[in-house]
Structure formats: structure tokens, C-alpha cells
Short mmCIF file of C-alpha atoms and ligand atoms in Angstrom, two decimals:
data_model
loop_
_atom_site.label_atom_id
_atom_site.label_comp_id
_atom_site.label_asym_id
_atom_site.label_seq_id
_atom_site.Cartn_x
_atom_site.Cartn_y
_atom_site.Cartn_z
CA UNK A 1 95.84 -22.77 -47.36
CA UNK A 2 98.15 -20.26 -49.27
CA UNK A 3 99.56 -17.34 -47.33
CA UNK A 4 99.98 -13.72 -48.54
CA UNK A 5 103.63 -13.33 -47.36
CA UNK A 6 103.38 -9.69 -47.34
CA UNK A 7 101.86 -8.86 -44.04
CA UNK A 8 103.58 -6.17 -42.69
CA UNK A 9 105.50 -7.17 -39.65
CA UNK A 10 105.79 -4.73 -36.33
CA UNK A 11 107.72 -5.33 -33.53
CA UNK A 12 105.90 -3.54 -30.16
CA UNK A 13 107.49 -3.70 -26.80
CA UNK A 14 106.14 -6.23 -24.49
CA UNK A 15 104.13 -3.14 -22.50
CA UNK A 16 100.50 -2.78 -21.71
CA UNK A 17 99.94 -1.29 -25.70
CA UNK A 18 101.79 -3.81 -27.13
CA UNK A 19 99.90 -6.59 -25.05
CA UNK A 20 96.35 -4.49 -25.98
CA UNK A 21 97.34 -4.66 -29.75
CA UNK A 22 98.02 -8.30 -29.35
CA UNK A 23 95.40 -9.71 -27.79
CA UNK A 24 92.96 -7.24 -30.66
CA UNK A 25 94.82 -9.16 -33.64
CA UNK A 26 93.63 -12.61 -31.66
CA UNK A 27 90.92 -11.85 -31.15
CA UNK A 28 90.15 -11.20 -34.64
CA UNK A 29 91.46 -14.55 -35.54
CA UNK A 30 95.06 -14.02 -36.89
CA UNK A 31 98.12 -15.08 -35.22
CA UNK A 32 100.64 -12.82 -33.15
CA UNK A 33 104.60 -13.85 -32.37
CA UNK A 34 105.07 -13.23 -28.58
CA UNK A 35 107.63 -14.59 -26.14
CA UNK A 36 107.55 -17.30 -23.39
CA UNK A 37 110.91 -18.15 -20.90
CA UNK A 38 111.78 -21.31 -23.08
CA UNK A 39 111.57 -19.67 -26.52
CA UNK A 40 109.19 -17.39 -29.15
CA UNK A 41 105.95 -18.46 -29.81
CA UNK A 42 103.76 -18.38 -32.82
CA UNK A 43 99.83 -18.33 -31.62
CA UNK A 44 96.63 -17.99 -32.36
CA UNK A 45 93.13 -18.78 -30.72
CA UNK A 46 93.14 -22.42 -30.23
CA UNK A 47 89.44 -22.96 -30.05
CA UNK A 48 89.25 -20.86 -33.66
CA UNK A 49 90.03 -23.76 -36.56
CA UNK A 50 90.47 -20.90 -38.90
CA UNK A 51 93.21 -18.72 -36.58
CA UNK A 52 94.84 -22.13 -35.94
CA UNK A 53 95.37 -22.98 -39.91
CA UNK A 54 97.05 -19.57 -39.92
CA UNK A 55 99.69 -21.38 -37.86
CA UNK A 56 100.25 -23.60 -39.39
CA UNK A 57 100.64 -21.32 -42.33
CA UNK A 58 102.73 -18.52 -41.34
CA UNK A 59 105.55 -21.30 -40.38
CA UNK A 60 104.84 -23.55 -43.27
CA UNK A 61 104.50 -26.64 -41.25
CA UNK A 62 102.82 -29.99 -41.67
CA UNK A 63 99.50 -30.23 -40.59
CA UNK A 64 99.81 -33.62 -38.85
CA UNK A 65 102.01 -32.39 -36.43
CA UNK A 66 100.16 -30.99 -33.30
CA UNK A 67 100.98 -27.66 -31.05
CA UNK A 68 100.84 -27.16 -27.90
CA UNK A 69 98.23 -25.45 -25.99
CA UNK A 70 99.22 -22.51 -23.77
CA UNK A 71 96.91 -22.40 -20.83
CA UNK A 72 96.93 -20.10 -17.44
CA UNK A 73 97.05 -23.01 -15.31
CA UNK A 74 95.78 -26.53 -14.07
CA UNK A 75 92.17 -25.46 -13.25
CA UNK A 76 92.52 -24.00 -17.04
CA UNK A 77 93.72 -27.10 -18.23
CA UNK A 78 91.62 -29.76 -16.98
CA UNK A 79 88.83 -27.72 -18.89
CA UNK A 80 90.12 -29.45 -21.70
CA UNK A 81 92.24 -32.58 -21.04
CA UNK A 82 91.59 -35.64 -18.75
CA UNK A 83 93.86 -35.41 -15.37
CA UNK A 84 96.01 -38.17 -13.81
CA UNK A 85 97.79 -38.05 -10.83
CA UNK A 86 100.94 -37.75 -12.03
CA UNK A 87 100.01 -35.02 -14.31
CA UNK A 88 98.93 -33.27 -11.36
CA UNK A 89 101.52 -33.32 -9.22
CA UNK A 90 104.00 -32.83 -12.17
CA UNK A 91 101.79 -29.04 -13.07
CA UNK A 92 101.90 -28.55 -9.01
CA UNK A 93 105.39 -28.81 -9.33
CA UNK A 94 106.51 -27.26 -12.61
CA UNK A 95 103.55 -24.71 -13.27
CA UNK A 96 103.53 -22.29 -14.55
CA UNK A 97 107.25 -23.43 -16.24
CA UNK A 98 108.63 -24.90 -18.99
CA UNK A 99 106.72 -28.12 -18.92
CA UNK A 100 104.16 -29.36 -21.20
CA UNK A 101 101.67 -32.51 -20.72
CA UNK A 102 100.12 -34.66 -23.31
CA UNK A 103 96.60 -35.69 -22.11
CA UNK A 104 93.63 -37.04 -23.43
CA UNK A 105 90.92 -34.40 -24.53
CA UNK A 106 88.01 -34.76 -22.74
CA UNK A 107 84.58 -35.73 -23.88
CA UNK A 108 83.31 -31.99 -24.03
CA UNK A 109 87.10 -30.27 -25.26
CA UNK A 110 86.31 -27.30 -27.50
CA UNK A 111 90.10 -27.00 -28.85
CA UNK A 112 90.42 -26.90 -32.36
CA UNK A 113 90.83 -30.36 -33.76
CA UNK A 114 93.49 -28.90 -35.99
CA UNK A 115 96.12 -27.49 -33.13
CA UNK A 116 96.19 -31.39 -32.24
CA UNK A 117 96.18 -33.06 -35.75
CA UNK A 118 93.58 -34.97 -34.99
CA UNK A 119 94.65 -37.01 -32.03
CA UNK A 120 93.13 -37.40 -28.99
CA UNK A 121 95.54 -36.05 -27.03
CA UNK A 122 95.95 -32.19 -25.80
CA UNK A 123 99.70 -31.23 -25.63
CA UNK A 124 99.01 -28.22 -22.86
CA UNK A 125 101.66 -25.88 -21.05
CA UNK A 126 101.11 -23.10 -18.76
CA UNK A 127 103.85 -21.12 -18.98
CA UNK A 128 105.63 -18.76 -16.57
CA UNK A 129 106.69 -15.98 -18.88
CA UNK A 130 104.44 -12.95 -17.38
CA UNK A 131 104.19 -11.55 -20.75
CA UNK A 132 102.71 -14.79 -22.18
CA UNK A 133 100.55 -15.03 -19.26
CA UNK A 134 99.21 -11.67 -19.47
CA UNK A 135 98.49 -11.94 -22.50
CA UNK A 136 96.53 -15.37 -21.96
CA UNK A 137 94.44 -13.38 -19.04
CA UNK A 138 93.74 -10.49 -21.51
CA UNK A 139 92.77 -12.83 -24.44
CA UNK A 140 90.37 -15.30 -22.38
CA UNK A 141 90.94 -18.62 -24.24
CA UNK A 142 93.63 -20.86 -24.71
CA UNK A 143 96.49 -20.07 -27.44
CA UNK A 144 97.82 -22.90 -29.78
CA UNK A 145 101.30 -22.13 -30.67
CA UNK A 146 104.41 -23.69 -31.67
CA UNK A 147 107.94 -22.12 -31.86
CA UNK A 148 107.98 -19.27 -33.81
CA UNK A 149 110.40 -20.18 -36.33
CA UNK A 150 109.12 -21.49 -39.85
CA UNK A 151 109.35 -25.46 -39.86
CA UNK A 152 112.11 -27.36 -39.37
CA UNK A 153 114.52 -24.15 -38.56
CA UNK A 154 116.38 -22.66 -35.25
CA UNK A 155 113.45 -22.05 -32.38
CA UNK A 156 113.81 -17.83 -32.10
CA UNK A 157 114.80 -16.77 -29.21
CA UNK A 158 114.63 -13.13 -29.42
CA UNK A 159 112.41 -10.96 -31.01
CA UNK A 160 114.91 -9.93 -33.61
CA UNK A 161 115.52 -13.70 -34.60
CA UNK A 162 111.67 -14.13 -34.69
CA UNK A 163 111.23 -11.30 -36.98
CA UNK A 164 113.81 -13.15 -39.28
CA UNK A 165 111.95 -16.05 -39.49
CA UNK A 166 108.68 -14.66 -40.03
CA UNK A 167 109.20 -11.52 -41.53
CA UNK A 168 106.31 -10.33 -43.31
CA UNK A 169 104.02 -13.39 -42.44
CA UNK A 170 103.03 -12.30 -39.32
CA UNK A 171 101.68 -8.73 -37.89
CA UNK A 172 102.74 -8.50 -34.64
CA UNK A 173 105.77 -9.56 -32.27
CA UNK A 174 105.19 -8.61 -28.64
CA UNK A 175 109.17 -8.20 -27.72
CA UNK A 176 110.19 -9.51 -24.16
CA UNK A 177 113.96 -9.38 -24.48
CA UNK A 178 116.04 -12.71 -24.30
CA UNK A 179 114.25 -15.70 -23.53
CA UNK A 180 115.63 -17.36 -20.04
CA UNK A 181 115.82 -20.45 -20.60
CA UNK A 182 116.69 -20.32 -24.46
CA UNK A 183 115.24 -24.14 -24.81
CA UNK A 184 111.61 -25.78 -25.49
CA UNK A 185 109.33 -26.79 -22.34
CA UNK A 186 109.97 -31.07 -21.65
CA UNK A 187 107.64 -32.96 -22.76
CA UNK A 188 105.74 -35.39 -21.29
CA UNK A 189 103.27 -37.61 -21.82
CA UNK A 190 101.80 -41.01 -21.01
CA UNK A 191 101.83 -44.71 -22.22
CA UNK A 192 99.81 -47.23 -20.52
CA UNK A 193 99.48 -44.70 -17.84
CA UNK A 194 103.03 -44.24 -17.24
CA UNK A 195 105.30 -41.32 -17.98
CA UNK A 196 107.38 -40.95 -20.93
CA UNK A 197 109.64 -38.00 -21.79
CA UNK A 198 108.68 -37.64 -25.34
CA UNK A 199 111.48 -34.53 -25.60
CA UNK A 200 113.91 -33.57 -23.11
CA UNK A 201 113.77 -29.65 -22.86
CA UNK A 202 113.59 -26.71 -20.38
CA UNK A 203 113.03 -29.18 -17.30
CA UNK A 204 115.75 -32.04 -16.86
CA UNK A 205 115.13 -35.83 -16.59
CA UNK A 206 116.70 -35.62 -13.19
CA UNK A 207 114.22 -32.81 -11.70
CA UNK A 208 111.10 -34.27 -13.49
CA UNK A 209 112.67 -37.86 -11.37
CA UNK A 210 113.25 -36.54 -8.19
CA UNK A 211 109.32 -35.77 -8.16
CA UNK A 212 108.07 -38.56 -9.57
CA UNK A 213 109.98 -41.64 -9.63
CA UNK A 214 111.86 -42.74 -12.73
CA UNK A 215 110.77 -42.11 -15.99
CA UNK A 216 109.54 -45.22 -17.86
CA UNK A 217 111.76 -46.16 -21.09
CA UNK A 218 109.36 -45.48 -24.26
CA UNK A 219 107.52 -49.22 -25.26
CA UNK A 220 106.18 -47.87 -28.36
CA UNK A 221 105.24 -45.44 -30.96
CA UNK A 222 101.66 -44.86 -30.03
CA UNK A 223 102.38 -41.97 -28.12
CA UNK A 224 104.72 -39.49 -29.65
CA UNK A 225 105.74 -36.39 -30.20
CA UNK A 226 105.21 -35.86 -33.87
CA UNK A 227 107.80 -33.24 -34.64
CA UNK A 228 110.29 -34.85 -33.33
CA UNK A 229 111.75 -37.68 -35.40
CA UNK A 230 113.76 -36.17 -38.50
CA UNK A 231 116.56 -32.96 -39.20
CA UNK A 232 115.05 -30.39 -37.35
CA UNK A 233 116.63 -27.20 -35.54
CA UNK A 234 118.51 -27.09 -38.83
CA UNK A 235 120.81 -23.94 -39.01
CA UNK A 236 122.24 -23.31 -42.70
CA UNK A 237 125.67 -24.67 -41.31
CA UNK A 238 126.90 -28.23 -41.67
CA UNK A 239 127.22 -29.61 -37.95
CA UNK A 240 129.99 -31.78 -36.82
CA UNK A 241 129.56 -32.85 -33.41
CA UNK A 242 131.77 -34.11 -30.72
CA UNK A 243 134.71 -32.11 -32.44
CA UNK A 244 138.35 -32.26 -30.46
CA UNK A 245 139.69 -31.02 -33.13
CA UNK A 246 139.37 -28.39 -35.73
CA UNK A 247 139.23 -28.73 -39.15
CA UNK A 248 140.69 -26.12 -41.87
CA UNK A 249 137.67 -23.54 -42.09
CA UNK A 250 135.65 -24.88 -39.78
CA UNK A 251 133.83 -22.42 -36.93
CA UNK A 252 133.87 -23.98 -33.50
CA UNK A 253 131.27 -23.83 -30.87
CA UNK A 254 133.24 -24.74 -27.95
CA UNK A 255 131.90 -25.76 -24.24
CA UNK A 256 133.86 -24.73 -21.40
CA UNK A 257 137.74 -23.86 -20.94
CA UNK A 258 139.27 -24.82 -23.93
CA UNK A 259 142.56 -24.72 -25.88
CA UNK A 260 141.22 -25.49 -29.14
CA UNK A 261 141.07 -22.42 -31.55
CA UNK A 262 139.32 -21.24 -34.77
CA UNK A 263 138.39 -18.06 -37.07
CA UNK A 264 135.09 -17.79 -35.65
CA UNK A 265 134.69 -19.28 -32.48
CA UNK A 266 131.23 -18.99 -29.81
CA UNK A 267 131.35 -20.25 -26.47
CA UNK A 268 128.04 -21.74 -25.03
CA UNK A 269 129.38 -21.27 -21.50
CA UNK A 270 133.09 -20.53 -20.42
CA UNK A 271 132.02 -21.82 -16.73
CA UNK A 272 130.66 -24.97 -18.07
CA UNK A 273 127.17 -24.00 -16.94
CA UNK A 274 124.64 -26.21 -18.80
CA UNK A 275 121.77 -23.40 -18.19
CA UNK A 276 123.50 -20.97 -19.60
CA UNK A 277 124.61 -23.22 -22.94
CA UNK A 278 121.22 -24.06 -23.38
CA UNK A 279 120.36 -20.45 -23.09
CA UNK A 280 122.80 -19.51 -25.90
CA UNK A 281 122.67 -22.55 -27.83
CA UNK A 282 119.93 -21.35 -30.61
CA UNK A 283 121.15 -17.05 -30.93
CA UNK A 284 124.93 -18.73 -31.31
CA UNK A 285 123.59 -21.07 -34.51
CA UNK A 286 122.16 -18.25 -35.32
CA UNK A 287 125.09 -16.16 -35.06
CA UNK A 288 127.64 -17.93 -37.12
CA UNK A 289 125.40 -19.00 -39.30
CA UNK A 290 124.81 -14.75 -40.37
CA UNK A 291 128.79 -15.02 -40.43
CA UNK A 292 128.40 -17.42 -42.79
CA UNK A 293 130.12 -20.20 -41.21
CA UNK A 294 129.79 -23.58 -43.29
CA UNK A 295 130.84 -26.24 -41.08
CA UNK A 296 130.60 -25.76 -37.42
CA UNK A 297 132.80 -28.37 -35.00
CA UNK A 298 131.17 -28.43 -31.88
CA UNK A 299 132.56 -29.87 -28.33
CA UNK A 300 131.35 -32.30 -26.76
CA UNK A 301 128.30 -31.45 -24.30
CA UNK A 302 127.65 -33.88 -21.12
CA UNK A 303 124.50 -35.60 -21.52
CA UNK A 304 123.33 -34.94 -17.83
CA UNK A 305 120.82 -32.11 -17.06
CA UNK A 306 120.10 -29.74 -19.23
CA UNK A 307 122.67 -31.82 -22.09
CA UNK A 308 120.22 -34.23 -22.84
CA UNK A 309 118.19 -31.46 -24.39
CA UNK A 310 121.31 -29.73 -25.87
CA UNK A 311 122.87 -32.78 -27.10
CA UNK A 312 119.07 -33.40 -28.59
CA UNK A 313 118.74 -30.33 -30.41
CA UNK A 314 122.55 -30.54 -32.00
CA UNK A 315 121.81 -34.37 -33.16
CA UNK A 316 118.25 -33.28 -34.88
CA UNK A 317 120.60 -30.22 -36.26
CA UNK A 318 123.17 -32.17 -37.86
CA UNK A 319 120.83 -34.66 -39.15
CA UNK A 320 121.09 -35.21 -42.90
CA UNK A 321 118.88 -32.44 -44.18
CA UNK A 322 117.09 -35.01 -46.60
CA UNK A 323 115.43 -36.45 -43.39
CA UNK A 324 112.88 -33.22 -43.64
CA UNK A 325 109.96 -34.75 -43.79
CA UNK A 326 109.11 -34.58 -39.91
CA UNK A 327 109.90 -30.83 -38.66
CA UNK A 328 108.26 -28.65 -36.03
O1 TXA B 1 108.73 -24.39 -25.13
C1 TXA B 1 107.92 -24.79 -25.97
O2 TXA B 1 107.39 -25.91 -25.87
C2 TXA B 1 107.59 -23.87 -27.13
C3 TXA B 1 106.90 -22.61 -26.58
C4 TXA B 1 106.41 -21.66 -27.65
O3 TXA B 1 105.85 -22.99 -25.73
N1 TXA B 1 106.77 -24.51 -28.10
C5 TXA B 1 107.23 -25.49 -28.92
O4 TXA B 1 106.30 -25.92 -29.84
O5 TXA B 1 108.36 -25.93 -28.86
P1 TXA B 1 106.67 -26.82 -31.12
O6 TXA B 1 105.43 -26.85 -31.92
O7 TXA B 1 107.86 -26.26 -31.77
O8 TXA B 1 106.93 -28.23 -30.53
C6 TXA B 1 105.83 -28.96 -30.00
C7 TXA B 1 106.11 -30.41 -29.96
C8 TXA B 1 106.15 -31.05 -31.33
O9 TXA B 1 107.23 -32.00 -31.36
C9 TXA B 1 104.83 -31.78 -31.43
O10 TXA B 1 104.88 -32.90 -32.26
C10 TXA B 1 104.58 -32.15 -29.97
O11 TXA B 1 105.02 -31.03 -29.26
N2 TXA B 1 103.14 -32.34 -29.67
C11 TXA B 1 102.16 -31.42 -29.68
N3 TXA B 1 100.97 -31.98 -29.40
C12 TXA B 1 101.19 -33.29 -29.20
C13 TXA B 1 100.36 -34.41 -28.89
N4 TXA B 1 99.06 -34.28 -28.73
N5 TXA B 1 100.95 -35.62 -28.77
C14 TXA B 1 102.28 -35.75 -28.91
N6 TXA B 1 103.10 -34.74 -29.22
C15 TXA B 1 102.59 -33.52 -29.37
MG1 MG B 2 109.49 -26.02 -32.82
#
């Protein structure tokens, strides 16, 4: 499907108008932009086929890589997917939140074949946003949407960053400020019946853990998360990561208290606060890459927490950009 990119694009305040005009423009089958707490969204009806290629459209993404399902809960869920136990007990825990499930559609599960690629799995995620849940109790079905960035670029999180990705392929953005977290929802699915993290995110390993038990190490490739394999989160900016050092020219996004110095420098957090680095990470990208920064050193990150997910996005960043051919 081609897309007229000449739509034009309104931003409208994430108030009771804004969330009327919305849920109108899905119901009539196009896609809106509209925030959750991890990051924007780009969605559209997920049991339409038609709304959903406009998804997949707007961001110019692959069509065999599947989006998630936004749902209002469990009960709204398991209208679609299979349960397990742990499933359960991971939504009682983490719904509504920044946590998405991949789970076998069930035998009567009208979503769109297309918001899943074809497999038969569900991805689905009730998030906590209030926005994004309003608007899934004023729409009445499920929304299929991915980050609202176009593929293989920096997730938005704001509503000014989303209008700069999808600037006149979109009509609306509903505009709810910042995102909290700043981060995508965890991922996590199943293999053989036991859970794999198939992308750290919002959630850390360690919280996901202390509810269920460890997390079993990933066997094989049967189960995956499509988009996640290749240079990905790609700002314009070279990368280098792991910097103690900076080069001539280079911008620096430090982490924590630091001596080192630069032109252009961004600090994810000065406390050393993982939540709030992973809550900055994508606007600072953004940042120096409209300062036109070409190489960026950044510090090293632990990989506890919240890191893995950080330290995740700046690898798939600073991947060689020639390794495109997998992007969300
Ligand atoms: O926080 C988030 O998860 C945000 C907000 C908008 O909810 N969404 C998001 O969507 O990050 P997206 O499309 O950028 O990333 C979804 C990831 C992709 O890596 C995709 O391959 C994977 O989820 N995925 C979706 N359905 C899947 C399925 N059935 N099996 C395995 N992976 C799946
Ligand atoms: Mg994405």
C-alpha cells in the first residue's frame, strides 16, 4: 500500500475533545498517534485489516513484523489470546503497566491477522497511561500499535518528537506531555511453556524474577520478537559506546558524576538514577542529534535494572546501519 504523505497533521491536547476526535478518526478506520507511560503510539483498530495496513504504512515498516495489541485488561485479553498461569499472575502483577505478553490466539480471535504477521501468537499490553486507556474505553475494541516513530528510528517520546516523525502521515496526535517511563513495555513471551524475555524494557528482569522465578535463557528462535534483531533505535549520529574518553568533536552522553567534558554534552541522570536515564535516553538522541552532533561517546551504563534495556537500545543504535533489514 502507498501512502499519501500529505495528511495534515494536528496536535490536540490529551482532553475530553481531543480523546472524542480520536476515537471518531478510529473509528472510521485510520490511525491516530496518542501516548502511553513507556512511549508514543501509532494505532489503529486492530480487528480492522484495512486500519491496521495503515500502520504499517504511516511508519513504513515491514509487514512481517507484528504489533502489539493494546487491551483494557486481562478479562479483555483472554478474549483473544490463550492464558497460562504465569501470564496471569505476571498481568495481576504488572497490569495495567508497561508489560506486554505474547500468547497464542485463540481458536475464535477476531484480531486482524495483519497486526500479528501472521503468527499465531497475540503480542497484548494493557497499559496504564489513563489517556491510552480512555481512549481504549471510548473506542470499544482493541488498538494495534507500535511506537510511533517511522521504522527503524528513535521511539517518540513526546508529542513534539512524534509529530517529527510522522508529520503529515498521520491526522491526529492526542498530546499527554512526557512519557514516564521514556522506554518500551518488556516483553515476554513463552517457549515450551516457559518464560522468555524476548526484550528487556519498561519492567526489569529483576522485578519480572522476584514474581516469578527466574527467567529461562532463550533455547531457540521459534519464539521471537521480530523487530528486534538488526540497527534499530537509529538516531542520525554515529554511536560509540562505553566511551572514557572523548574524542576531538565528539558529543558525549555522560551517566552520572563525571569529569569528562565535551562541546555538547547531555546527562541521562546526574544522580545515577537508571529510571530517570531511561526516561531521557530517546528526547537526548534526539536532542543532539537536532544539534547536529555526528559522533556521540556515550558512558558506560550498568547492565542491572533498567540498563539492560538502556544498554539494549544503545547496542541496536550503534549497530552498523546496513543491518536495516529488521526494524520496528
Ligand atoms: O511500550 C511499547 O511496547 C510500545 C507502546 C506503544 O505500547 N510499543 C512498541 O511497539 O514498542 P513496537 O512495534 O515498536 O515493538 C513491538 C515489538 C516488536 O519487536 C515486535 O516484533 C514484537 O513486539 N512483537 C509483536 N508481536 C509479536 C509476536 N506475536 N511475537 C513476537 N514478537 C512480537
Ligand atoms: Mg518500535
Amino acid at each position: 500500500m502507498t501512502i499519501e504523505i500529505s495528511i495534515k497533521t494536528k496536535i490536540a491536547p490529551g482532553e475530553a475533545g481531543g480523546i472524542a476526535e480520536a476515537v471518531r478518526i478510529l473509528r472510521s478506520g485510520e490511525p491516530v498517534v496518542f501516548p502511553t507511560e513507556t512511549v508514543y503510539g501509532l494505532g489503529a483498530n486492530a480487528l480492522d485489516d484495512q486500519a491496521v495496513a495503515k500502520v504499517f504504512a504511516a511508519k513504513d515498516r515491514p509487514r512481517f513484523n507484528p504489533l502489539i495489541v493494546h487491551v483494557r485488561g486481562w478479562e479483555d485479553a483472554i478474549a483473544y489470546v490463550e492464558p497460562n498461569h504465569v501470564a496471569a499472575v505476571l498481568a495481576g502483577k504488572f497490569w495495567p503497566g508497561p508489560l506486554t505478553l505474547v500468547l497464542n490466539r485463540n481458536p475464535h480471535c477476531p484480531i486482524s491477522p495483519l497486526a500479528s504477521a501472521g503468527l499465531d501468537t497475540v503480542a497484548v499490553r494493557a497499559p496504564s497511561h489513563p489517556l491510552t486507556q480512555a481512549l481504549l474505553k471510548a473506542s470499544g475494541f482493541p488498538i494495534a500499535a507500535p511506537s510511533a516513530n517511522r521504522s527503524g528510528r528513535l521511539s517518540p517520546t513526546s508529542a513534539e518528537a512524534a509529530f517529527h516523525e510522522l508529520k503529515g502521515r498521520v491526522g491526529l496526535i492526542l498530546d499527554g506531555g512526557m512519557c514516564q517511563a521514556g522506554i518500551e513495555s518488556t516483553i515476554i513471551g513463552f517457549e515450551n511453556g516457559a518464560p522468555v524475555m524476548l526484550r528487556p524494557g519498561a519492567i526489569a528482569r529483576e522485578e519480572i524474577e522476584a514474581v516469578i522465578g527466574p527467567l529461562e535463557e532463550r533455547h531457540s528462535r521459534i519464539v521471537s520478537a521480530p523487530g528486534m534483531l538488526a540497527s534499530h533505535y537509529a538516531p542520525a549520529a554515529r554511536l560509540r559506546l562505553n566511551a572514557s574518553e572523548v574524542l576531538p568533536g565528539e558529543a558525549l552522553l555522560a551517566f552520572g558524576e563525571t569529569t569528562l567534558n565535551a562541546g555538547v554534552v547531555c546527562n541521562l541522570s546526574l544522580s545515577g538514577d537508571l529510571q530517570e536515564a531511561a526516561a531521557n535516553l530517546f528526547g537526548m538522541l534526539r536532542r543532539l542529534d537536532d544539534i547536529g552532533a555526528v559522533t556521540i561517546a556515550v558512558m558506560p551504563i550498568p547492565d542491572t535494572g533498567l540498563g539492560e534495556a538502556i544498554n539494549d537500545r544503545l547496542r541496536r543504535a550503534a549497530a552498523p546501519r546496513d543491518a536495516h533489514h529488521d526494524r520496528t
